[in-house]
Coordinates of C-alpha atoms and ligand atoms in Angstrom, one line a residue:
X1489 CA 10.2 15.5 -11.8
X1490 CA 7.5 18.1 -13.5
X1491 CA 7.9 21.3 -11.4
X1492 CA 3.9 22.6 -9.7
X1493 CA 3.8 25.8 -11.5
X1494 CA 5.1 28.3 -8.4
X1495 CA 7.9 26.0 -8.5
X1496 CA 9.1 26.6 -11.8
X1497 CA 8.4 30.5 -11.0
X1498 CA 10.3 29.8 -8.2
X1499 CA 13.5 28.0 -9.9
X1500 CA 13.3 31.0 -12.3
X1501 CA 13.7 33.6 -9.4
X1502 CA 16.6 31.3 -7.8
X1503 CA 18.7 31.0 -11.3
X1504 CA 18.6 34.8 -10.8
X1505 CA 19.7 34.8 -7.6
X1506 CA 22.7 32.7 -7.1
X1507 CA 25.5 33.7 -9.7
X1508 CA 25.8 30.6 -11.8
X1509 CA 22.0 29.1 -12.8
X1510 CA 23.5 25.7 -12.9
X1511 CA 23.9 25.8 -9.5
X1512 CA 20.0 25.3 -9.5
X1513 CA 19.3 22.2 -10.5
X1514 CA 15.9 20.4 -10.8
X1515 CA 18.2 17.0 -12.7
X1516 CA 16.7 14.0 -11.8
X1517 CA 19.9 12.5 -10.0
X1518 CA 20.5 15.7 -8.3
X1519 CA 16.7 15.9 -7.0
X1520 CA 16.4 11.8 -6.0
X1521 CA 20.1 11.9 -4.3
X1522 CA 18.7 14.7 -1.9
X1523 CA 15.6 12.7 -1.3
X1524 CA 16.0 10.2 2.1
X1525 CA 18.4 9.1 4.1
X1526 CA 19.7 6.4 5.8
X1527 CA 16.8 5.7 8.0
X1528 CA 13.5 4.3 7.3
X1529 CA 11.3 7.3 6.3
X1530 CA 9.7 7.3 3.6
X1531 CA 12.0 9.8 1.4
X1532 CA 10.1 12.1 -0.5
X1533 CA 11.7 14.2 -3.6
X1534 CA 12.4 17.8 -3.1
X1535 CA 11.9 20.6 -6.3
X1536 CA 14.7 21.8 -6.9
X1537 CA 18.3 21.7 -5.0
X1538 CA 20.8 24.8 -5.0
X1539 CA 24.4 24.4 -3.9
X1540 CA 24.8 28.2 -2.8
X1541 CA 28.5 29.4 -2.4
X1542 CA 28.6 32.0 -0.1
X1543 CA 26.2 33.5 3.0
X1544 CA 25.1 36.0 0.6
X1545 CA 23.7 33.8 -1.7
X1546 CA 22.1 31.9 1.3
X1547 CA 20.3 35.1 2.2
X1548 CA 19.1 35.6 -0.9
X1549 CA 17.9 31.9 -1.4
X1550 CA 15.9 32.4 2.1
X1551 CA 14.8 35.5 1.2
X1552 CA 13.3 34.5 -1.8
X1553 CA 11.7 31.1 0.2
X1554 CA 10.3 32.9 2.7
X1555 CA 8.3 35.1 0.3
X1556 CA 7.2 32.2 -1.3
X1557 CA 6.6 31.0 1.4
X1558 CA 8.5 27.3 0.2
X1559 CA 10.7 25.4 2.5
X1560 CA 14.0 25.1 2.9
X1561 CA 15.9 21.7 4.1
X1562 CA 19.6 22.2 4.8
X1563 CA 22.0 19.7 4.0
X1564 CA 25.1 19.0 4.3
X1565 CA 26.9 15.6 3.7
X1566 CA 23.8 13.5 4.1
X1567 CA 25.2 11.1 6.3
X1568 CA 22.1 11.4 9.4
X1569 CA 19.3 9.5 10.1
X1570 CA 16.0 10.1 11.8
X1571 CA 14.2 11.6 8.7
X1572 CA 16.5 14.8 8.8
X1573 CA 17.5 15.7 5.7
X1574 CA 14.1 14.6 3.7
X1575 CA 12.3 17.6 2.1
X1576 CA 9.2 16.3 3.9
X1577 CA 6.9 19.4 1.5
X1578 CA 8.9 19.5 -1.3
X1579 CA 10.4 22.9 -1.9
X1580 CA 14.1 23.4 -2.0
X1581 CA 17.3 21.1 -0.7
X1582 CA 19.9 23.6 0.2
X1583 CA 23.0 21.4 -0.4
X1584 CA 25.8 23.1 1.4
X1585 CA 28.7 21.1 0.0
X1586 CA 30.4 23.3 -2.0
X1587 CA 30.9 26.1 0.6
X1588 CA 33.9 23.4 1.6
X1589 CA 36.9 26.3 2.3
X1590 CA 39.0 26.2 5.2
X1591 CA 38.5 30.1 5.9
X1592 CA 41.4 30.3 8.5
X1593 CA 43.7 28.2 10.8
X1594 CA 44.9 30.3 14.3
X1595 CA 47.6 27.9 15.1
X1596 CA 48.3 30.0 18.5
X1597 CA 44.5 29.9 19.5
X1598 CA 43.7 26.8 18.7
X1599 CA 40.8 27.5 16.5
X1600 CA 40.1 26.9 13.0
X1601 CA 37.2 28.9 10.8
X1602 CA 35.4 27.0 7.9
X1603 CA 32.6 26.8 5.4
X1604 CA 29.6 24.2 6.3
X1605 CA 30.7 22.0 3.5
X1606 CA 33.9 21.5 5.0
X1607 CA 34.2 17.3 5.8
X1608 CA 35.6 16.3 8.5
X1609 CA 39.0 14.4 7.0
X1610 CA 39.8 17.2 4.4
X1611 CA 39.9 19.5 7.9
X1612 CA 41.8 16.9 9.7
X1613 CA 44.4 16.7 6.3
X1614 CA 44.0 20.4 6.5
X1615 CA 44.9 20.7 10.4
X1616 CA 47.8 18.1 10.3
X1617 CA 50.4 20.2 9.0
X1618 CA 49.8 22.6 12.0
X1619 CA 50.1 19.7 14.4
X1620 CA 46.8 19.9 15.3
X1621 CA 43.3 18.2 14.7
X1622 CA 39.6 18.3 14.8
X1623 CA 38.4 15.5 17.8
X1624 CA 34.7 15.3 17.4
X1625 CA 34.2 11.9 15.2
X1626 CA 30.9 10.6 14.4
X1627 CA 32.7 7.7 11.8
X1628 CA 31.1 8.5 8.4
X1629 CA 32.9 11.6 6.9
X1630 CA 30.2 14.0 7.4
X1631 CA 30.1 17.8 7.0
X1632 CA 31.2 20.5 10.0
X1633 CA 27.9 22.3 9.3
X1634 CA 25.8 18.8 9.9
X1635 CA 28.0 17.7 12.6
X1636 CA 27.1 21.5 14.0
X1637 CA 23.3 21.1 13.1
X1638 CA 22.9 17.5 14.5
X1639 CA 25.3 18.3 17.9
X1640 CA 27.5 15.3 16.9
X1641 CA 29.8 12.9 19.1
X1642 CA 30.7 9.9 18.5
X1643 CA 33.8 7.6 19.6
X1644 CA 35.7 10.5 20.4
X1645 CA 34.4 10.9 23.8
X1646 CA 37.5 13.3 26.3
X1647 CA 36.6 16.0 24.2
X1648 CA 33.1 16.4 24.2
X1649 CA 30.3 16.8 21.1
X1650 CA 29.7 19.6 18.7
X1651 CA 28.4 22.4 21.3
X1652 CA 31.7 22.0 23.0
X1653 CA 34.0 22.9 20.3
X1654 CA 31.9 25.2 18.3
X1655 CA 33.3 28.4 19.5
X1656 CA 31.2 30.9 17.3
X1657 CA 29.1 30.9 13.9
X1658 CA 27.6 32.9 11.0
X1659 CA 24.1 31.9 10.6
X1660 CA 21.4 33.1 8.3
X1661 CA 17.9 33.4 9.4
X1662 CA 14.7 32.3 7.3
X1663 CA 14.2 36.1 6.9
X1664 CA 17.8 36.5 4.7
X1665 CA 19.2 38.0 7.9
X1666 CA 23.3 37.2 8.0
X1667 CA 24.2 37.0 11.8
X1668 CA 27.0 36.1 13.7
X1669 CA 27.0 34.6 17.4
X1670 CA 30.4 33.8 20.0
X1671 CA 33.2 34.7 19.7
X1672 CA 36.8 33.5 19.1
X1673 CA 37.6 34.2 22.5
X1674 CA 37.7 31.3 24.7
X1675 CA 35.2 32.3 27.0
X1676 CA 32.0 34.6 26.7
X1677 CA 28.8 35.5 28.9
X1678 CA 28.1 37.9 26.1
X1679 CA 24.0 37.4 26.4
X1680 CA 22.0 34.6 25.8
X1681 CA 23.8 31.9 23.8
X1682 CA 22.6 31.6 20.8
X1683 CA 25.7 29.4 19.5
X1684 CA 24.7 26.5 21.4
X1685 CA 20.5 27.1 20.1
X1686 CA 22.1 26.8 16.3
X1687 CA 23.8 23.7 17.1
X1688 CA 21.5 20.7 17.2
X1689 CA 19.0 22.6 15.9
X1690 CA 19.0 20.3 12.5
X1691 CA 18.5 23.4 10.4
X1692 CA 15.6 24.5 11.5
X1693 CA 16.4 27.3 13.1
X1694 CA 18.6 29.4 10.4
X1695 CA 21.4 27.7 8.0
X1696 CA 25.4 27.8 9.6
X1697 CA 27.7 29.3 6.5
X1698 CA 30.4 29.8 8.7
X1699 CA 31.7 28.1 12.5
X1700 CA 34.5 28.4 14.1
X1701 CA 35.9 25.6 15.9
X1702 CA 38.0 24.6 19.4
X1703 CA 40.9 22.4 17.6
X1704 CA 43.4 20.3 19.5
X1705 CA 47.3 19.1 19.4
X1706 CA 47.9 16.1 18.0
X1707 CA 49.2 14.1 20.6
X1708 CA 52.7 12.4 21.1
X1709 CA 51.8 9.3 21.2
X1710 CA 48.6 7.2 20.5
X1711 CA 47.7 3.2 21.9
X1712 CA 44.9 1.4 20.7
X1713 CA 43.8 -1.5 22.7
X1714 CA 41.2 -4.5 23.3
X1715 CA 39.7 -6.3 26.1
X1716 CA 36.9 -9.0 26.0
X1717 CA 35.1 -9.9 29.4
X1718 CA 33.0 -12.5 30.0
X1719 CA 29.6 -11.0 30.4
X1720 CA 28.3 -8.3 29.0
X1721 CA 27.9 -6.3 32.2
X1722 CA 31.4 -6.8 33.6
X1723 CA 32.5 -5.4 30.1
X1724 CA 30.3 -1.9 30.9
X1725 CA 30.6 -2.0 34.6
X1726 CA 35.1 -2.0 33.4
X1727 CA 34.3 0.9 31.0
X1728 CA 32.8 3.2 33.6
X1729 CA 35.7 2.2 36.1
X1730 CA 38.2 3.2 32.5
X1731 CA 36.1 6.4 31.9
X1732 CA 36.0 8.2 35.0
X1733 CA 39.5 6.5 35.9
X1734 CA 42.3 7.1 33.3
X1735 CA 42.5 10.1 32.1
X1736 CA 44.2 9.5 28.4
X1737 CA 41.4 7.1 26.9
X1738 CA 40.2 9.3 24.2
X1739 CA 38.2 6.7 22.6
X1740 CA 35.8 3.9 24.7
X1741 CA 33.5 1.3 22.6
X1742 CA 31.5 -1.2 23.8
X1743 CA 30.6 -4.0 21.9
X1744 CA 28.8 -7.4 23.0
X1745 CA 29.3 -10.8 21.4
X1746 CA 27.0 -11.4 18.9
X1747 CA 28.2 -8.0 17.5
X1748 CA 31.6 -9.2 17.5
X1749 CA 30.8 -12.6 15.5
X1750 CA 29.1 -10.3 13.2
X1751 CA 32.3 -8.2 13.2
X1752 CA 34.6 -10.9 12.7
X1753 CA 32.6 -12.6 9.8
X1754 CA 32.1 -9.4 7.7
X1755 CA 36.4 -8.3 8.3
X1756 CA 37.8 -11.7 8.5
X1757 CA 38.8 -11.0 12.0
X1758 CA 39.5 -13.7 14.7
X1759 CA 38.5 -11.7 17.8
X1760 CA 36.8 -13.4 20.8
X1761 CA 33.1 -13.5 20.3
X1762 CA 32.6 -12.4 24.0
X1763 CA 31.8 -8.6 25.0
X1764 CA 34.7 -6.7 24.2
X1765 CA 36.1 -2.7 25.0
X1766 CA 37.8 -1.1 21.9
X1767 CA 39.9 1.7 23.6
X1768 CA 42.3 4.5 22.4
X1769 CA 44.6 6.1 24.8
X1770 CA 46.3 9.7 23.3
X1771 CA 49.1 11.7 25.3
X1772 CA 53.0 11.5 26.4
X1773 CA 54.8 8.2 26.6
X1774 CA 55.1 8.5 30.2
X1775 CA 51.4 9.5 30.8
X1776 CA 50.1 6.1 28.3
X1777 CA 53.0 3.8 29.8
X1778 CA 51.5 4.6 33.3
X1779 CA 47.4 4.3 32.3
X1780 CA 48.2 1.0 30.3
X1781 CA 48.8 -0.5 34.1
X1782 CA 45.7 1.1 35.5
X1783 CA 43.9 -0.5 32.6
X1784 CA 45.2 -3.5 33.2
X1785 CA 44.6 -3.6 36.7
X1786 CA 40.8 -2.5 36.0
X1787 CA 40.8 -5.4 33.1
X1788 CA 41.5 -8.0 36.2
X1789 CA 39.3 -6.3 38.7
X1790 CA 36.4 -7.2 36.0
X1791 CA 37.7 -10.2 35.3
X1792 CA 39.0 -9.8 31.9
X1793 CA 40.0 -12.5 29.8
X1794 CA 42.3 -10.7 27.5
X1795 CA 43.4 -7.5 27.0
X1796 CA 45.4 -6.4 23.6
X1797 CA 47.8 -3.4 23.4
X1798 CA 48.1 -2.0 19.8
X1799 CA 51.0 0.1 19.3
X1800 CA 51.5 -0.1 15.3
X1801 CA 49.6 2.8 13.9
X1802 CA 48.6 1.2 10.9
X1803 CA 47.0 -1.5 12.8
X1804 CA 45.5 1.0 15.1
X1805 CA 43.8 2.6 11.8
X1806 CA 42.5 -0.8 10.8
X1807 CA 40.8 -1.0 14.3
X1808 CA 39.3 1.6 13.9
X1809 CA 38.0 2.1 10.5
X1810 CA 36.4 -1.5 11.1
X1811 CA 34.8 -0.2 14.0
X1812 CA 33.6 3.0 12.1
X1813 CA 32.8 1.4 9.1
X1814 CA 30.7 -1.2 10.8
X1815 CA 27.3 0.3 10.1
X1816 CA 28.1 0.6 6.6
X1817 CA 29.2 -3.2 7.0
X1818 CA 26.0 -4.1 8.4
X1819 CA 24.4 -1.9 5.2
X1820 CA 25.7 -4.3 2.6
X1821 CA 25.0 -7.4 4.8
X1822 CA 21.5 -6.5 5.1
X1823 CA 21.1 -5.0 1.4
X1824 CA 18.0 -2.8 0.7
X1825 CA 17.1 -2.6 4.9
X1826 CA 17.5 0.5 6.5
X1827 CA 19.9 1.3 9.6
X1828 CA 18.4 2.5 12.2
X1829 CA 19.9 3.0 16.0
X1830 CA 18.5 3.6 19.3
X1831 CA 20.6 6.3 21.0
X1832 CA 19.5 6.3 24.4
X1833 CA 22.6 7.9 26.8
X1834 CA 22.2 7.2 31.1
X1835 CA 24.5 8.6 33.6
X1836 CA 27.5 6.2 33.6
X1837 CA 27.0 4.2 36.3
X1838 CA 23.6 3.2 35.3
X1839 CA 24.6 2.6 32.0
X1840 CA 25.5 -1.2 32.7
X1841 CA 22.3 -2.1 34.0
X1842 CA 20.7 -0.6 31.5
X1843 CA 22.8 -2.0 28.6
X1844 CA 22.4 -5.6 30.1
X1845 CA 18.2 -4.5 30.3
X1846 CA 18.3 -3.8 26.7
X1847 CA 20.1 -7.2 25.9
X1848 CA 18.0 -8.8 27.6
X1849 CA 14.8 -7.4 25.9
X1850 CA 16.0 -8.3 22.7
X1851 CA 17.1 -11.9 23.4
X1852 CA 13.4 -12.5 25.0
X1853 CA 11.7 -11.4 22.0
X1854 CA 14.2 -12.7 19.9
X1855 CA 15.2 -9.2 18.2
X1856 CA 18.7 -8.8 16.1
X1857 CA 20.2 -5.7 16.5
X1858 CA 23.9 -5.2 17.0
X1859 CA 25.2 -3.6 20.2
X1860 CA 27.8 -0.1 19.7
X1861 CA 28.5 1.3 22.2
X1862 CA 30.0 4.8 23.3
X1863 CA 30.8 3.4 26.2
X1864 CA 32.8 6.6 27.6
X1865 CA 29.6 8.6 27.6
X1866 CA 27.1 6.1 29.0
X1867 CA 25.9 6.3 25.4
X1868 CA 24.6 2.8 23.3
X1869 CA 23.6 2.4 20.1
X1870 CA 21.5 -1.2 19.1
X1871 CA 21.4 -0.9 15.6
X1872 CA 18.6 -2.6 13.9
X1873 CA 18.9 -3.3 9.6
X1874 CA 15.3 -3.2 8.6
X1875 CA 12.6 -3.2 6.4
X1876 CA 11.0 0.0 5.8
X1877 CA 7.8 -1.8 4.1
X1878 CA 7.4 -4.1 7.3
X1879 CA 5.0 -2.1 9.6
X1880 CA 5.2 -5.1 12.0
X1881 CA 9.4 -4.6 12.2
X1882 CA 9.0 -0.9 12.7
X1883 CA 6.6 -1.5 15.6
X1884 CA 8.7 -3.9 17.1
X1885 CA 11.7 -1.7 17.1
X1886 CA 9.5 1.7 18.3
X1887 CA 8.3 -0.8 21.3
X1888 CA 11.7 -1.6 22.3
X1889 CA 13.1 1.7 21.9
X1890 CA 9.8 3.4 24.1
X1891 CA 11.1 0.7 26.6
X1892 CA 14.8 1.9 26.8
X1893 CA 13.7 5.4 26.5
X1894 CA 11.1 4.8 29.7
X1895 CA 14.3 2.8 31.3
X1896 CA 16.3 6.2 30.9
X1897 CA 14.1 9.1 31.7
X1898 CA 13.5 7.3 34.9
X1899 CA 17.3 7.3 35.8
X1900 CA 18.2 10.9 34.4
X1901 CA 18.9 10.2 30.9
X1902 CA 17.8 11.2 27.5
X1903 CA 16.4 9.5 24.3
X1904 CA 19.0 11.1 22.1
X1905 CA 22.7 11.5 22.6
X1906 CA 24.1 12.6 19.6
X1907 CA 21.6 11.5 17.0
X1908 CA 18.9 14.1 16.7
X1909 CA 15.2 14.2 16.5
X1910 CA 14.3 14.3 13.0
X1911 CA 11.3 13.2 12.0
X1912 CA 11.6 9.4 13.6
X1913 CA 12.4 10.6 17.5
X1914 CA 9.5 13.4 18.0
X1915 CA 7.5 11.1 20.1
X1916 CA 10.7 10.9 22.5
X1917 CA 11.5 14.4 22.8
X1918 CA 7.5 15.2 23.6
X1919 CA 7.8 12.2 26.1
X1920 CA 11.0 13.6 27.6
X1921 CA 10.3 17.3 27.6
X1922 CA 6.8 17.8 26.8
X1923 CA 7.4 20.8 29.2
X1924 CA 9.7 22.5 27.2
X1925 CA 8.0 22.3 23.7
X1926 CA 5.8 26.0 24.4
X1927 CA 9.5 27.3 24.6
X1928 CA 10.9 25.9 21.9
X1929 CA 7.8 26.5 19.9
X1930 CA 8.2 30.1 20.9
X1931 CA 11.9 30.3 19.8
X1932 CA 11.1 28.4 16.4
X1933 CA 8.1 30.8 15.7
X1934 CA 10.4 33.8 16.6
X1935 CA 13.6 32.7 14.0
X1936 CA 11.3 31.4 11.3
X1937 CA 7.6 32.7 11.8
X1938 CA 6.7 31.2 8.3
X1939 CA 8.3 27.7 9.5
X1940 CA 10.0 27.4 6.1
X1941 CA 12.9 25.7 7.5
X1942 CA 13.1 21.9 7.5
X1943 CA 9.2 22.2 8.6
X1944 CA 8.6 18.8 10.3
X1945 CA 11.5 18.1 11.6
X1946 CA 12.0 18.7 15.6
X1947 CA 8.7 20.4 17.0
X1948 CA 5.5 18.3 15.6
X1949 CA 3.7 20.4 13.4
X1950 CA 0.4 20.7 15.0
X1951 CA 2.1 22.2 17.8
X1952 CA 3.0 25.2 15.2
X1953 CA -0.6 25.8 14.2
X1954 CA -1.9 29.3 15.2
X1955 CA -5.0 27.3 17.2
X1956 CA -2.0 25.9 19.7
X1957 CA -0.3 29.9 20.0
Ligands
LIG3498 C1 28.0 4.8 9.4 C2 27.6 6.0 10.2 C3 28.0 6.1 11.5 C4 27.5 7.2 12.2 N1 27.9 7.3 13.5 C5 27.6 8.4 14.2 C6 28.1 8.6 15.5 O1 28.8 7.8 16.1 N2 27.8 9.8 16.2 C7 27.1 10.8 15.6 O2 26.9 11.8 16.2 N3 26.6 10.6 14.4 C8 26.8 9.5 13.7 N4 26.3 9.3 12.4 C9 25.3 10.3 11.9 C10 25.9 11.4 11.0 O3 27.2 11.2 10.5 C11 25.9 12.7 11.8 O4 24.6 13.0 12.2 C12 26.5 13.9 11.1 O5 26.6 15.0 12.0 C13 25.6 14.4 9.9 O6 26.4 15.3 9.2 P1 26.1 15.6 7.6 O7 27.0 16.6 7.1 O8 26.0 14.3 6.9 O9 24.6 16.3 7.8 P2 23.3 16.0 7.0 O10 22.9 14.6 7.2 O11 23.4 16.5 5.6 O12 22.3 16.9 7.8 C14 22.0 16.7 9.2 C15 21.1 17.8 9.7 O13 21.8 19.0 9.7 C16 21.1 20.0 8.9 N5 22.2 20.8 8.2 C17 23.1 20.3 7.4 N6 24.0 21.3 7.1 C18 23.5 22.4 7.7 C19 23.9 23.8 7.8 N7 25.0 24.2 7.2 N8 23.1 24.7 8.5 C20 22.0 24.3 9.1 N9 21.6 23.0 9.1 C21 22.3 22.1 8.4 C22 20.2 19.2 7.9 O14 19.1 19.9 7.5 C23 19.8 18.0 8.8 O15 18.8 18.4 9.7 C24 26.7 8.2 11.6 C25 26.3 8.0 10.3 C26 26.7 6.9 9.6 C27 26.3 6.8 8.1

């Protein structure tokens, strides 16, 4: 990497402002591992990457990019897709990771304050000798300040995503500017809420170096469980009747039959290669004991032709880690393609029509993609391995996903769930609130006037140009 000339003034005036130079590195290995993602835009190398290590030294990093008017692209444990994290101009990576202290634990209040870098297991490991954990659980062990930044879910679902459990933050503006929004109270009308603008704002907004999050007991007792079906619909149309019907299934994953032969081939697994509900139940013995007969009375009522109960927690692990560790399974089986899912979420009773219209889609034009499903949220994933130098795959996949996107606005849903924008989903969010992008352009041009933070990424930038003011 050879530095433009204002870059190397500027990696000069950044080893004087963070305390250690060598935590400004322009390395080759440093700069190409901050450089794409796991989706399939093209990655493009940034010039220099700083791990700051406090909010100061943020400030003073912003400070000195917004006089230089270079941009900033936040990152965290690079685990998102959509184009996020790629320094689309160049200019600096701001890698977050070793700001990884758990600040505070408030075992009576149920909340927990940490650094951006923190991951999500070392919190968990950290929480568990309180008795108490950290729900929101997106699978890959990604960083509280992305999970903040991208408004995370996953297969956690009772809970809620990110903006539900992020209680308060520290955030520093483009300008330097250390601020702090929420509270650690439980509830606030304190003004407008800025808490929920920072999360899923995928750093363009200001860069999180503190949050403090809602954290929960660990319950008493845990079930795992599985039941195939013998269509694909009676398997979603039984997940809605579990979701809105017993109240300890914490975790609710839909996954169809081809998916599952996949599955079984890659672990060694002998499930039934039909559509199939991967389900965790959490509370008391008495509370699981009487749900387990609900779900098997909803398993019959949709026809089930098997349902599992799971009660050895090591085998309950091995569930799930499969399950979560399936998209990096389908990495390795589909070496140098790229993942990429469709994340289209309907309101849960439409969501078995429209998981059955995607199917079909696919099987008509003879597409592979493998069905996951957050099933509890009305919330499905097709995930699609491929090859970023095949313009004819892309437009494939961005025809089917336009279709399921068109299939959701219509019945009051939304292109993204828990994924983001990025780069890759702009077209969706202009097709799905075209309406709203003057605001959010305004809000954008108010927090970061010089647009130096992860520039690209959300609000196309045309629609930042002076001309469209
Ligand atoms: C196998 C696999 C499965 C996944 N499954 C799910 C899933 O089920 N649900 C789900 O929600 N996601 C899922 N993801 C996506 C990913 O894990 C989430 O988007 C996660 O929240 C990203 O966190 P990160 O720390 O890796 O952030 P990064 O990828 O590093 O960054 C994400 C975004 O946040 C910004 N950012 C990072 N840190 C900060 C900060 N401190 N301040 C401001 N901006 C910041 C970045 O600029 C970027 O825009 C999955 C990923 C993989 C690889």
């Amino acid at each position: 990497v050879t530095p433009a000339p204002d870059v190397e003034a500027l990696v000069d005036s950044l080893r004087l402002t963070v305390a250690d130079p060598s935590r400004v590195s322009t390395g080759e290995s440093i700069i190409a591992l901050h450089a794409g993602d796991y989706g399939y835009d093209a990655s493009r190398l940034p010039d220099v990457v700083v791990f700051p290590l406090s909010a100061e030294e943020v400030s003073a990093v912003l400070t000195c990019a917004t006089t230089s008017r270079v941009p900033v692209v936040p990152y965290g444990a690079g685990t998102s897709g959509e184009g996020k994290t790629i320094p689309l101009q160049g200019g600096i990576s701001l890698d977050l990771s070793r700001m990884d202290q758990i600040v505070t634990v408030h075992p009576d209040d149920f909340d927990v304050v940490v650094q951006p870098g923190v991951l999500r297991h070392a919190l968990n490991r950290g929480l568990a000798e309180h008795g108490l954990f950290f729900p929101v659980d997106p699978g890959a062990d990604a960083s509280l300040g992305g999970m903040a930044s991208t408004n995370a879910s996953g297969t956690t679902f009772r809970q809620g995503s990110m903006r539900n459990n992020v209680l308060a933050l520290q955030v520093v503006l483009a300008d330097g500017t250390i601020m702090r929004t929420g509270a650690r109270a439980r509830k606030t009308t304190a003004g407008y809420d800025l808490t929920s603008l920072f999360v899923g704002a995928e750093g363009t907004l200001g860069v999180i170096t503190e949050l403090t999050l809602r954290v929960y007991g660990i319950p008493e007792h845990v079930i795992a469980a599985r039941a195939a079906f013998p269509d694909l619909r009676a398997a979603a149309r039984a997940a809605v009747a579990i979701s809105n019907g017993v109240p300890s299934v914490s975790r609710l994953e839909i996954l169809d039959g081809p998916t599952i032969a996949i599955f079984n081939d890659h672990y060694g697994t002998e499930l039934t290669e039909a559509p199939t509900l991967f389900l965790e139940l959490a509370g008391s013995r008495g509370m699981l004991d009487e749900d387990i007969e609900l779900i098997v009375g909803l398993g019959e009522e949709y026809a089930t032709t098997g349902i599992h109960f799971e009660r050895d927690r090591t085998a309950q692990h091995q569930l799930w880690a499969a399950r979560h560790n399936f998209g990096n399974a389908l990495m390795v089986r589909h070496p140098g393609r790229s993942a990429t899912a469709t994340d289209v979420c309907v309101p849960l009773s439409v969501l078995p029509d429209a998981i059955v219209h995607a199917r079909d889609i696919l099987r008509e034009r003879d597409l592979d993609a493998a069905l996951l499903g957050h099933a509890g949220d009305g919330n499905f994933h097709f995930v699609f391995m491929l090859d970023a130098g095949d313009p004819e795959e892309i437009a494939a996949y961005k025809r089917f996903y336009r279709e399921i996107v068109e299939y959701a606005l219509e019945r009051g849903g939304t292109s993204t769930a828990e994924h983001g924008v990025g780069v890759s989903k702009i077209e969706f969010l202009v097709r799905e609130h075209g309406d709203l992008m003057p605001s959010m352009c305004a809000i954008k041009r108010a927090l970061d006037p010089e647009n130096i933070l992860n520039p690209g990424k959300i609000i196309p930038a045309q629609m930042l140009e002076p001309t469209s003011a």
